[in-house]
mmCIF file of C-alpha atoms and ligand atoms in Angstrom:
data_model
loop_
_atom_site.group_PDB
_atom_site.id
_atom_site.type_symbol
_atom_site.label_atom_id
_atom_site.label_comp_id
_atom_site.label_asym_id
_atom_site.label_seq_id
_atom_site.Cartn_x
_atom_site.Cartn_y
_atom_site.Cartn_z
ATOM 1 C CA MET A 1 0.000 0.000 0.000
ATOM 2 C CA VAL A 2 1.415 3.410 -0.952
ATOM 3 C CA GLN A 3 1.845 5.284 2.295
ATOM 4 C CA ARG A 4 1.276 9.043 2.185
ATOM 5 C CA ASP A 5 4.195 10.707 3.880
ATOM 6 C CA ALA A 6 3.664 11.542 7.549
ATOM 7 C CA GLY A 7 3.000 15.175 6.704
ATOM 8 C CA GLU A 8 -0.210 14.268 4.904
ATOM 9 C CA ARG A 9 -1.398 11.447 7.128
ATOM 10 C CA ARG A 10 -4.382 12.449 9.201
ATOM 11 C CA ILE A 11 -5.349 11.256 12.669
ATOM 12 C CA VAL A 12 -8.800 11.384 14.291
ATOM 13 C CA ILE A 13 -9.055 10.637 18.012
ATOM 14 C CA LEU A 14 -12.310 9.960 19.902
ATOM 15 C CA THR A 15 -12.261 10.173 23.686
ATOM 16 C CA GLY A 16 -14.789 9.300 26.371
ATOM 17 C CA ALA A 17 -15.108 9.522 30.128
ATOM 18 C CA GLY A 18 -12.332 6.968 30.721
ATOM 19 C CA ILE A 19 -9.603 9.439 29.767
ATOM 20 C CA SER A 20 -10.743 11.774 32.578
ATOM 21 C CA LYS A 21 -11.208 9.041 35.206
ATOM 22 C CA GLU A 22 -7.633 9.330 36.559
ATOM 23 C CA SER A 23 -8.148 13.078 36.877
ATOM 24 C CA GLY A 24 -10.876 12.309 39.419
ATOM 25 C CA LEU A 25 -13.999 12.633 37.218
ATOM 26 C CA ASP A 26 -16.576 9.841 37.197
ATOM 27 C CA THR A 27 -17.353 7.664 34.202
ATOM 28 C CA PHE A 28 -20.937 6.746 33.344
ATOM 29 C CA ARG A 29 -21.166 2.990 33.035
ATOM 30 C CA CYS A 30 -18.402 1.650 35.284
ATOM 31 C CA ALA A 31 -19.559 -0.050 38.508
ATOM 32 C CA ASP A 32 -19.526 3.207 40.488
ATOM 33 C CA GLY A 33 -20.452 5.333 37.452
ATOM 34 C CA ILE A 34 -22.850 8.243 37.159
ATOM 35 C CA TRP A 35 -25.699 6.182 35.706
ATOM 36 C CA SER A 36 -25.538 3.870 38.731
ATOM 37 C CA ARG A 37 -26.539 6.826 40.922
ATOM 38 C CA VAL A 38 -28.965 8.788 38.786
ATOM 39 C CA ASN A 39 -31.493 7.909 36.069
ATOM 40 C CA LEU A 40 -30.287 9.262 32.729
ATOM 41 C CA GLU A 41 -33.874 9.857 31.580
ATOM 42 C CA ASP A 42 -34.287 12.315 34.465
ATOM 43 C CA VAL A 43 -31.109 14.353 33.934
ATOM 44 C CA ALA A 44 -29.809 13.826 30.364
ATOM 45 C CA THR A 45 -32.940 14.230 28.210
ATOM 46 C CA PRO A 46 -34.966 17.307 27.137
ATOM 47 C CA GLU A 47 -38.050 15.610 28.617
ATOM 48 C CA GLY A 48 -36.309 15.296 31.990
ATOM 49 C CA PHE A 49 -35.352 18.976 31.869
ATOM 50 C CA SER A 50 -38.882 20.156 31.129
ATOM 51 C CA ARG A 51 -40.253 17.820 33.830
ATOM 52 C CA ASN A 52 -37.874 18.924 36.573
ATOM 53 C CA PRO A 53 -35.345 21.620 35.594
ATOM 54 C CA GLU A 54 -34.122 22.041 39.184
ATOM 55 C CA LEU A 55 -33.057 18.378 39.328
ATOM 56 C CA VAL A 56 -31.133 18.733 36.065
ATOM 57 C CA HIS A 57 -29.493 21.986 37.210
ATOM 58 C CA ASP A 58 -28.460 20.298 40.490
ATOM 59 C CA PHE A 59 -26.938 17.393 38.510
ATOM 60 C CA TYR A 60 -24.844 19.614 36.234
ATOM 61 C CA ASN A 61 -24.060 22.172 38.973
ATOM 62 C CA ALA A 62 -22.500 19.368 41.056
ATOM 63 C CA ARG A 63 -20.398 18.185 38.072
ATOM 64 C CA ARG A 64 -19.397 21.771 37.211
ATOM 65 C CA ALA A 65 -18.328 22.381 40.829
ATOM 66 C CA LYS A 66 -16.294 19.144 40.799
ATOM 67 C CA LEU A 67 -14.593 20.230 37.564
ATOM 68 C CA GLY A 68 -13.715 23.517 39.305
ATOM 69 C CA ASP A 69 -11.938 21.606 42.117
ATOM 70 C CA PRO A 70 -8.217 22.578 41.980
ATOM 71 C CA ALA A 71 -7.383 18.867 42.435
ATOM 72 C CA VAL A 72 -9.057 18.043 39.091
ATOM 73 C CA VAL A 73 -6.373 18.609 36.464
ATOM 74 C CA PRO A 74 -5.438 17.108 33.093
ATOM 75 C CA ASN A 75 -3.576 13.773 33.383
ATOM 76 C CA ALA A 76 -0.797 12.188 31.332
ATOM 77 C CA GLY A 77 -3.351 10.890 28.841
ATOM 78 C CA HIS A 78 -4.671 14.399 28.079
ATOM 79 C CA HIS A 79 -1.122 15.755 27.854
ATOM 80 C CA ALA A 80 -0.050 12.964 25.476
ATOM 81 C CA LEU A 81 -2.870 13.834 23.055
ATOM 82 C CA ALA A 82 -1.898 17.518 23.163
ATOM 83 C CA ARG A 83 1.687 16.431 22.387
ATOM 84 C CA MET A 84 0.395 14.396 19.443
ATOM 85 C CA GLU A 85 -1.320 17.504 18.021
ATOM 86 C CA ARG A 86 1.841 19.590 18.520
ATOM 87 C CA GLU A 87 4.368 17.121 17.120
ATOM 88 C CA TRP A 88 2.543 15.111 14.453
ATOM 89 C CA PRO A 89 3.229 16.749 11.030
ATOM 90 C CA GLY A 90 -0.232 15.919 9.622
ATOM 91 C CA ASP A 91 -3.728 16.921 10.811
ATOM 92 C CA VAL A 92 -4.855 15.704 14.233
ATOM 93 C CA LEU A 93 -8.544 16.196 15.154
ATOM 94 C CA LEU A 94 -9.599 15.384 18.722
ATOM 95 C CA VAL A 95 -13.317 14.600 19.076
ATOM 96 C CA THR A 96 -14.443 14.225 22.667
ATOM 97 C CA GLN A 97 -17.724 12.983 24.106
ATOM 98 C CA ASN A 98 -16.618 14.561 27.380
ATOM 99 C CA ILE A 99 -18.046 17.855 28.579
ATOM 100 C CA ASP A 100 -15.089 18.623 30.849
ATOM 101 C CA ASP A 101 -12.347 21.076 29.768
ATOM 102 C CA LEU A 102 -9.336 18.882 30.540
ATOM 103 C CA HIS A 103 -8.259 18.442 26.894
ATOM 104 C CA GLU A 104 -8.064 22.195 26.303
ATOM 105 C CA ARG A 105 -6.346 22.721 29.648
ATOM 106 C CA ALA A 106 -3.727 20.163 28.535
ATOM 107 C CA GLY A 107 -3.151 22.203 25.352
ATOM 108 C CA SER A 108 -5.303 20.466 22.706
ATOM 109 C CA SER A 109 -6.830 23.047 20.368
ATOM 110 C CA ASN A 110 -8.098 21.211 17.267
ATOM 111 C CA LEU A 111 -10.901 19.861 19.472
ATOM 112 C CA MET A 112 -14.623 19.200 19.008
ATOM 113 C CA HIS A 113 -16.909 18.714 22.026
ATOM 114 C CA MET A 114 -19.599 16.678 20.247
ATOM 115 C CA HIS A 115 -21.711 16.388 23.430
ATOM 116 C CA GLY A 116 -21.257 20.022 24.485
ATOM 117 C CA GLU A 117 -19.382 21.689 27.354
ATOM 118 C CA LEU A 118 -20.086 21.839 31.091
ATOM 119 C CA ASN A 119 -18.630 25.363 31.414
ATOM 120 C CA LYS A 120 -21.067 26.816 28.874
ATOM 121 C CA ALA A 121 -24.810 27.602 29.075
ATOM 122 C CA ARG A 122 -27.308 28.103 26.247
ATOM 123 C CA CYS A 123 -30.534 30.092 26.123
ATOM 124 C CA ALA A 124 -33.321 27.768 24.919
ATOM 125 C CA ALA A 125 -35.216 30.859 23.676
ATOM 126 C CA CYS A 126 -32.566 32.596 21.517
ATOM 127 C CA GLU A 127 -29.886 29.875 21.347
ATOM 128 C CA GLN A 128 -27.089 32.184 22.508
ATOM 129 C CA VAL A 129 -24.212 30.214 24.080
ATOM 130 C CA VAL A 130 -22.214 31.851 26.875
ATOM 131 C CA SER A 131 -19.371 30.815 29.186
ATOM 132 C CA TRP A 132 -20.822 29.683 32.546
ATOM 133 C CA THR A 133 -18.684 28.371 35.425
ATOM 134 C CA MET A 134 -21.035 29.030 38.364
ATOM 135 C CA ASP A 135 -24.290 27.317 39.342
ATOM 136 C CA LEU A 136 -27.136 27.588 36.820
ATOM 137 C CA SER A 137 -30.747 27.918 37.996
ATOM 138 C CA VAL A 138 -34.285 28.494 36.761
ATOM 139 C CA SER A 139 -34.065 32.106 37.931
ATOM 140 C CA ASP A 140 -31.119 32.976 35.658
ATOM 141 C CA ALA A 141 -31.849 35.307 32.735
ATOM 142 C CA CYS A 142 -30.405 35.320 29.227
ATOM 143 C CA GLU A 143 -28.113 38.337 28.815
ATOM 144 C CA ARG A 144 -29.128 38.697 25.171
ATOM 145 C CA CYS A 145 -32.919 38.205 25.025
ATOM 146 C CA GLY A 146 -33.729 38.641 28.718
ATOM 147 C CA SER A 147 -35.730 35.397 28.973
ATOM 148 C CA VAL A 148 -35.806 34.053 32.541
ATOM 149 C CA GLY A 149 -35.748 30.326 33.268
ATOM 150 C CA ARG A 150 -34.713 29.330 29.727
ATOM 151 C CA MET A 151 -30.974 28.966 30.421
ATOM 152 C CA ARG A 152 -29.798 25.321 30.164
ATOM 153 C CA PRO A 153 -26.428 23.576 30.207
ATOM 154 C CA HIS A 154 -24.819 23.678 26.734
ATOM 155 C CA VAL A 155 -24.818 19.885 26.732
ATOM 156 C CA VAL A 156 -26.204 17.392 24.174
ATOM 157 C CA TRP A 157 -28.866 15.201 25.792
ATOM 158 C CA PHE A 158 -30.226 11.900 24.511
ATOM 159 C CA GLY A 159 -32.425 12.503 21.494
ATOM 160 C CA GLU A 160 -30.578 15.735 20.639
ATOM 161 C CA MET A 161 -28.230 16.114 17.674
ATOM 162 C CA PRO A 162 -24.548 16.028 18.652
ATOM 163 C CA LEU A 163 -22.480 19.059 17.635
ATOM 164 C CA ALA A 164 -20.104 19.499 14.662
ATOM 165 C CA MET A 165 -21.148 16.238 13.021
ATOM 166 C CA ASP A 166 -20.371 17.531 9.506
ATOM 167 C CA VAL A 167 -16.813 18.450 10.507
ATOM 168 C CA ILE A 168 -16.399 15.132 12.310
ATOM 169 C CA TYR A 169 -17.604 12.929 9.441
ATOM 170 C CA ASP A 170 -15.510 14.907 6.959
ATOM 171 C CA ALA A 171 -12.426 14.176 9.099
ATOM 172 C CA LEU A 172 -13.396 10.498 9.562
ATOM 173 C CA ASN A 173 -13.766 10.102 5.774
ATOM 174 C CA ARG A 174 -10.205 11.350 5.223
ATOM 175 C CA CYS A 175 -8.345 9.865 8.188
ATOM 176 C CA ASP A 176 -5.442 7.388 8.086
ATOM 177 C CA LEU A 177 -5.558 6.521 11.788
ATOM 178 C CA PHE A 178 -8.648 6.389 14.048
ATOM 179 C CA MET A 179 -8.005 6.125 17.790
ATOM 180 C CA SER A 180 -10.791 5.458 20.316
ATOM 181 C CA ILE A 181 -9.774 6.152 23.920
ATOM 182 C CA GLY A 182 -11.644 5.593 27.202
ATOM 183 C CA THR A 183 -15.121 5.015 25.837
ATOM 184 C CA SER A 184 -17.435 2.035 26.263
ATOM 185 C CA GLY A 185 -18.876 2.526 22.765
ATOM 186 C CA ASN A 186 -22.465 2.519 24.025
ATOM 187 C CA VAL A 187 -23.616 5.900 22.779
ATOM 188 C CA TYR A 188 -24.322 6.688 19.135
ATOM 189 C CA PRO A 189 -23.411 8.199 16.789
ATOM 190 C CA ALA A 190 -19.911 8.220 18.416
ATOM 191 C CA ALA A 191 -20.031 4.444 18.888
ATOM 192 C CA GLY A 192 -20.515 4.065 15.138
ATOM 193 C CA PHE A 193 -17.414 6.031 14.128
ATOM 194 C CA VAL A 194 -15.144 2.959 14.005
ATOM 195 C CA SER A 195 -17.446 1.042 11.641
ATOM 196 C CA HIS A 196 -17.831 4.187 9.502
ATOM 197 C CA VAL A 197 -14.032 4.465 9.209
ATOM 198 C CA ARG A 198 -13.692 0.754 8.378
ATOM 199 C CA MET A 199 -16.406 0.999 5.727
ATOM 200 C CA TYR A 200 -15.264 4.171 3.968
ATOM 201 C CA THR A 201 -11.491 4.382 4.491
ATOM 202 C CA ARG A 202 -8.375 2.221 4.715
ATOM 203 C CA ALA A 203 -7.415 3.770 8.052
ATOM 204 C CA HIS A 204 -5.809 1.831 10.871
ATOM 205 C CA THR A 205 -8.177 1.589 13.845
ATOM 206 C CA VAL A 206 -7.014 1.276 17.458
ATOM 207 C CA GLN A 207 -8.847 1.160 20.783
ATOM 208 C CA LEU A 208 -7.059 2.227 23.971
ATOM 209 C CA ASN A 209 -9.203 1.331 26.989
ATOM 210 C CA LEU A 210 -9.013 -0.006 30.529
ATOM 211 C CA GLU A 211 -10.916 -3.152 29.550
ATOM 212 C CA PRO A 212 -12.379 -4.767 26.422
ATOM 213 C CA THR A 213 -15.749 -3.412 25.228
ATOM 214 C CA SER A 214 -18.544 -4.924 23.151
ATOM 215 C CA GLY A 215 -17.082 -3.098 20.145
ATOM 216 C CA SER A 216 -13.458 -4.172 20.649
ATOM 217 C CA THR A 217 -13.597 -6.639 17.752
ATOM 218 C CA MET A 218 -14.272 -3.708 15.388
ATOM 219 C CA PHE A 219 -10.749 -2.417 15.934
ATOM 220 C CA ALA A 220 -7.655 -3.665 14.108
ATOM 221 C CA GLU A 221 -5.684 -3.109 17.309
ATOM 222 C CA THR A 222 -6.638 -2.946 20.996
ATOM 223 C CA VAL A 223 -4.335 -1.832 23.806
ATOM 224 C CA LEU A 224 -5.709 -2.385 27.315
ATOM 225 C CA GLY A 225 -4.659 -0.447 30.385
ATOM 226 C CA PRO A 226 -5.243 2.848 32.208
ATOM 227 C CA ALA A 227 -5.105 5.896 29.949
ATOM 228 C CA THR A 228 -2.207 7.475 31.831
ATOM 229 C CA ASP A 229 -0.098 4.412 30.871
ATOM 230 C CA VAL A 230 -1.300 3.334 27.435
ATOM 231 C CA VAL A 231 -1.943 6.735 25.818
ATOM 232 C CA PRO A 232 1.514 8.299 26.370
ATOM 233 C CA ALA A 233 3.158 5.015 25.268
ATOM 234 C CA TYR A 234 1.057 4.811 22.092
ATOM 235 C CA VAL A 235 1.642 8.469 21.228
ATOM 236 C CA GLU A 236 5.411 7.991 21.708
ATOM 237 C CA ARG A 237 5.253 4.955 19.388
ATOM 238 C CA ILE A 238 3.330 6.834 16.688
ATOM 239 C CA LEU A 239 5.647 9.854 16.839
ATOM 240 C CA SER A 240 8.787 7.707 16.691
ATOM 241 C CA ARG A 241 7.815 5.114 14.097
ATOM 242 C CA GLY A 242 4.267 5.686 12.882
ATOM 243 C CA TRP A 243 1.811 2.764 12.462
HETATM 244 C C1 BV8 B 1 -28.645 11.398 18.569
HETATM 245 C C2 BV8 B 1 -24.797 14.184 28.105
HETATM 246 C C3 BV8 B 1 -30.023 11.800 16.714
HETATM 247 C C4 BV8 B 1 -23.590 14.932 28.421
HETATM 248 C C5 BV8 B 1 -24.712 12.129 26.903
HETATM 249 C C6 BV8 B 1 -28.150 4.940 16.607
HETATM 250 C C7 BV8 B 1 -27.802 6.089 15.895
HETATM 251 C C8 BV8 B 1 -28.038 7.349 16.423
HETATM 252 C C9 BV8 B 1 -28.625 7.489 17.698
HETATM 253 C C10 BV8 B 1 -28.952 6.365 18.409
HETATM 254 C C11 BV8 B 1 -28.723 5.098 17.877
HETATM 255 N N1 BV8 B 1 -29.151 4.194 18.799
HETATM 256 C C12 BV8 B 1 -29.608 4.840 19.888
HETATM 257 C C13 BV8 B 1 -29.531 6.158 19.685
HETATM 258 C C14 BV8 B 1 -29.972 7.198 20.622
HETATM 259 C C15 BV8 B 1 -28.894 7.601 21.639
HETATM 260 C C16 BV8 B 1 -28.041 6.455 22.101
HETATM 261 O O1 BV8 B 1 -26.940 6.260 21.596
HETATM 262 N N2 BV8 B 1 -28.517 5.725 23.086
HETATM 263 C C17 BV8 B 1 -27.734 4.635 23.634
HETATM 264 C C18 BV8 B 1 -27.846 4.633 25.143
HETATM 265 C C19 BV8 B 1 -28.182 3.339 22.998
HETATM 266 N N3 BV8 B 1 -28.044 8.646 21.096
HETATM 267 C C20 BV8 B 1 -28.459 9.918 21.179
HETATM 268 O O2 BV8 B 1 -29.534 10.244 21.632
HETATM 269 C C21 BV8 B 1 -27.517 10.991 20.634
HETATM 270 N N4 BV8 B 1 -28.284 11.824 19.765
HETATM 271 O O3 BV8 B 1 -28.298 10.351 18.109
HETATM 272 O O4 BV8 B 1 -29.470 12.253 17.930
HETATM 273 C C22 BV8 B 1 -30.823 12.883 16.137
HETATM 274 C C23 BV8 B 1 -31.057 12.854 14.780
HETATM 275 C C24 BV8 B 1 -31.801 13.865 14.228
HETATM 276 C C25 BV8 B 1 -32.290 14.884 15.027
HETATM 277 C C26 BV8 B 1 -32.044 14.912 16.379
HETATM 278 C C27 BV8 B 1 -31.316 13.897 16.958
HETATM 279 C C28 BV8 B 1 -26.996 11.902 21.741
HETATM 280 C C29 BV8 B 1 -25.960 11.206 22.569
HETATM 281 C C30 BV8 B 1 -25.388 12.152 23.634
HETATM 282 C C31 BV8 B 1 -26.108 11.927 24.909
HETATM 283 N N5 BV8 B 1 -25.470 12.674 25.993
HETATM 284 N N6 BV8 B 1 -24.409 12.802 27.998
HETATM 285 C C32 BV8 B 1 -23.166 14.565 29.818
HETATM 286 O O5 BV8 B 1 -24.020 14.628 30.717
HETATM 287 O O6 BV8 B 1 -21.982 14.240 29.974
HETATM 288 S S1 BV8 B 1 -24.126 10.563 26.699
HETATM 289 C C33 BV8 B 1 -22.931 10.145 27.852
HETATM 290 O O7 BV8 B 1 -22.363 8.936 27.357
HETATM 291 C C34 BV8 B 1 -21.764 11.115 27.912
HETATM 292 O O8 BV8 B 1 -21.804 12.136 26.939
HETATM 293 C C35 BV8 B 1 -20.570 10.212 27.620
HETATM 294 O O9 BV8 B 1 -19.540 10.915 27.059
HETATM 295 C C36 BV8 B 1 -21.200 9.276 26.672
HETATM 296 C C37 BV8 B 1 -20.427 8.045 26.328
HETATM 297 O O10 BV8 B 1 -20.010 7.403 27.540
HETATM 298 P P1 BV8 B 1 -18.450 7.068 27.685
HETATM 299 O O11 BV8 B 1 -17.684 8.337 27.537
HETATM 300 O O12 BV8 B 1 -18.111 5.948 26.780
HETATM 301 O O13 BV8 B 1 -18.358 6.636 29.208
HETATM 302 P P2 BV8 B 1 -18.647 5.178 29.812
HETATM 303 O O14 BV8 B 1 -18.716 5.341 31.285
HETATM 304 O O15 BV8 B 1 -19.784 4.552 29.080
HETATM 305 O O16 BV8 B 1 -17.324 4.339 29.434
HETATM 306 C C38 BV8 B 1 -16.083 4.708 29.995
HETATM 307 C C39 BV8 B 1 -15.034 3.748 29.448
HETATM 308 O O17 BV8 B 1 -13.780 4.141 29.987
HETATM 309 C C40 BV8 B 1 -15.265 2.305 29.858
HETATM 310 O O18 BV8 B 1 -15.145 1.466 28.719
HETATM 311 C C41 BV8 B 1 -14.122 2.013 30.846
HETATM 312 O O19 BV8 B 1 -13.628 0.689 30.705
HETATM 313 C C42 BV8 B 1 -13.073 2.995 30.419
HETATM 314 N N7 BV8 B 1 -12.181 3.442 31.505
HETATM 315 C C43 BV8 B 1 -12.481 3.598 32.824
HETATM 316 N N8 BV8 B 1 -11.378 4.025 33.478
HETATM 317 C C44 BV8 B 1 -10.388 4.153 32.553
HETATM 318 C C45 BV8 B 1 -10.898 3.774 31.300
HETATM 319 N N9 BV8 B 1 -10.151 3.767 30.177
HETATM 320 C C46 BV8 B 1 -8.865 4.147 30.299
HETATM 321 N N10 BV8 B 1 -8.305 4.531 31.463
HETATM 322 C C47 BV8 B 1 -9.024 4.543 32.606
HETATM 323 N N11 BV8 B 1 -8.439 4.913 33.760
#
């Protein structure tokens, strides 16, 4: 197979909650995960928000406060991906399902938050998105249209369209390496990215995860272990001798 030189070879990386676990943030579906403590229909759907907005605000306010804890910082996995973007001569696009800001705080900049961002709020009346690091409540007003009680977390709930999908699929269609890191592959459309890449490209596909997932067989390569071990090692390997 004719290999494009490294300068043209493109990498797309998908991350999930597992890459932030060692920074102290909870995952969703591990034994002690978020969905073991709260019903996702109540806090991660538009129907749940219209039923009980206070409950949803409490859920995201607690996660936003945790993210603001000085002890919660990017880990070696986040830093390795930022290094990949800096040092790889071709394009590197980082697509995260995570709503935390640890990738950007580690230095990643070509980054798409397909499920939104915890430190942003959106007005459901006029759609304006603003930075928001404090608690959000039903009494907050939109600074642009003045609506009260319409501010919501700028987060993609179940049944809502993920963000930047056109940019993401364009990058998937042109990539030479697809890396999936710290995700259980339960949530679509992100969980379908690996089969999309296998169907429409000749890219190498690799999964870096603590444990095997139901989708592990979809990947040409699987490396198991905690992200702070396996991600820096894999990035070092790619930068020194490619794939
Ligand atoms: C949509 C809110 C369409 C943000 C979340 C087929 C096609 C399309 C849609 C569907 C479909 N089938 C079903 C659907 C609907 C649905 C869906 O996928 N349901 C599932 C449950 C079956 N999808 C949707 O609704 C999506 N929207 O498709 O819209 C549409 C079309 C037209 C018009 C309108 C709409 C929206 C999905 C987004 C939902 N929002 N959360 C938030 O609160 O955070 S999902 C939630 O799950 C989070 O966003 C999270 O990021 C995401 C994925 O979870 P993971 O990140 O994978 O976390 P998990 O705990 O599961 O796994 C962690 C992994 O890490 C584990 O494997 C573990 O082993 C590993 N790990 C642990 N520790 C470590 C580690 N790895 C390494 N190191 C460690 N130390």
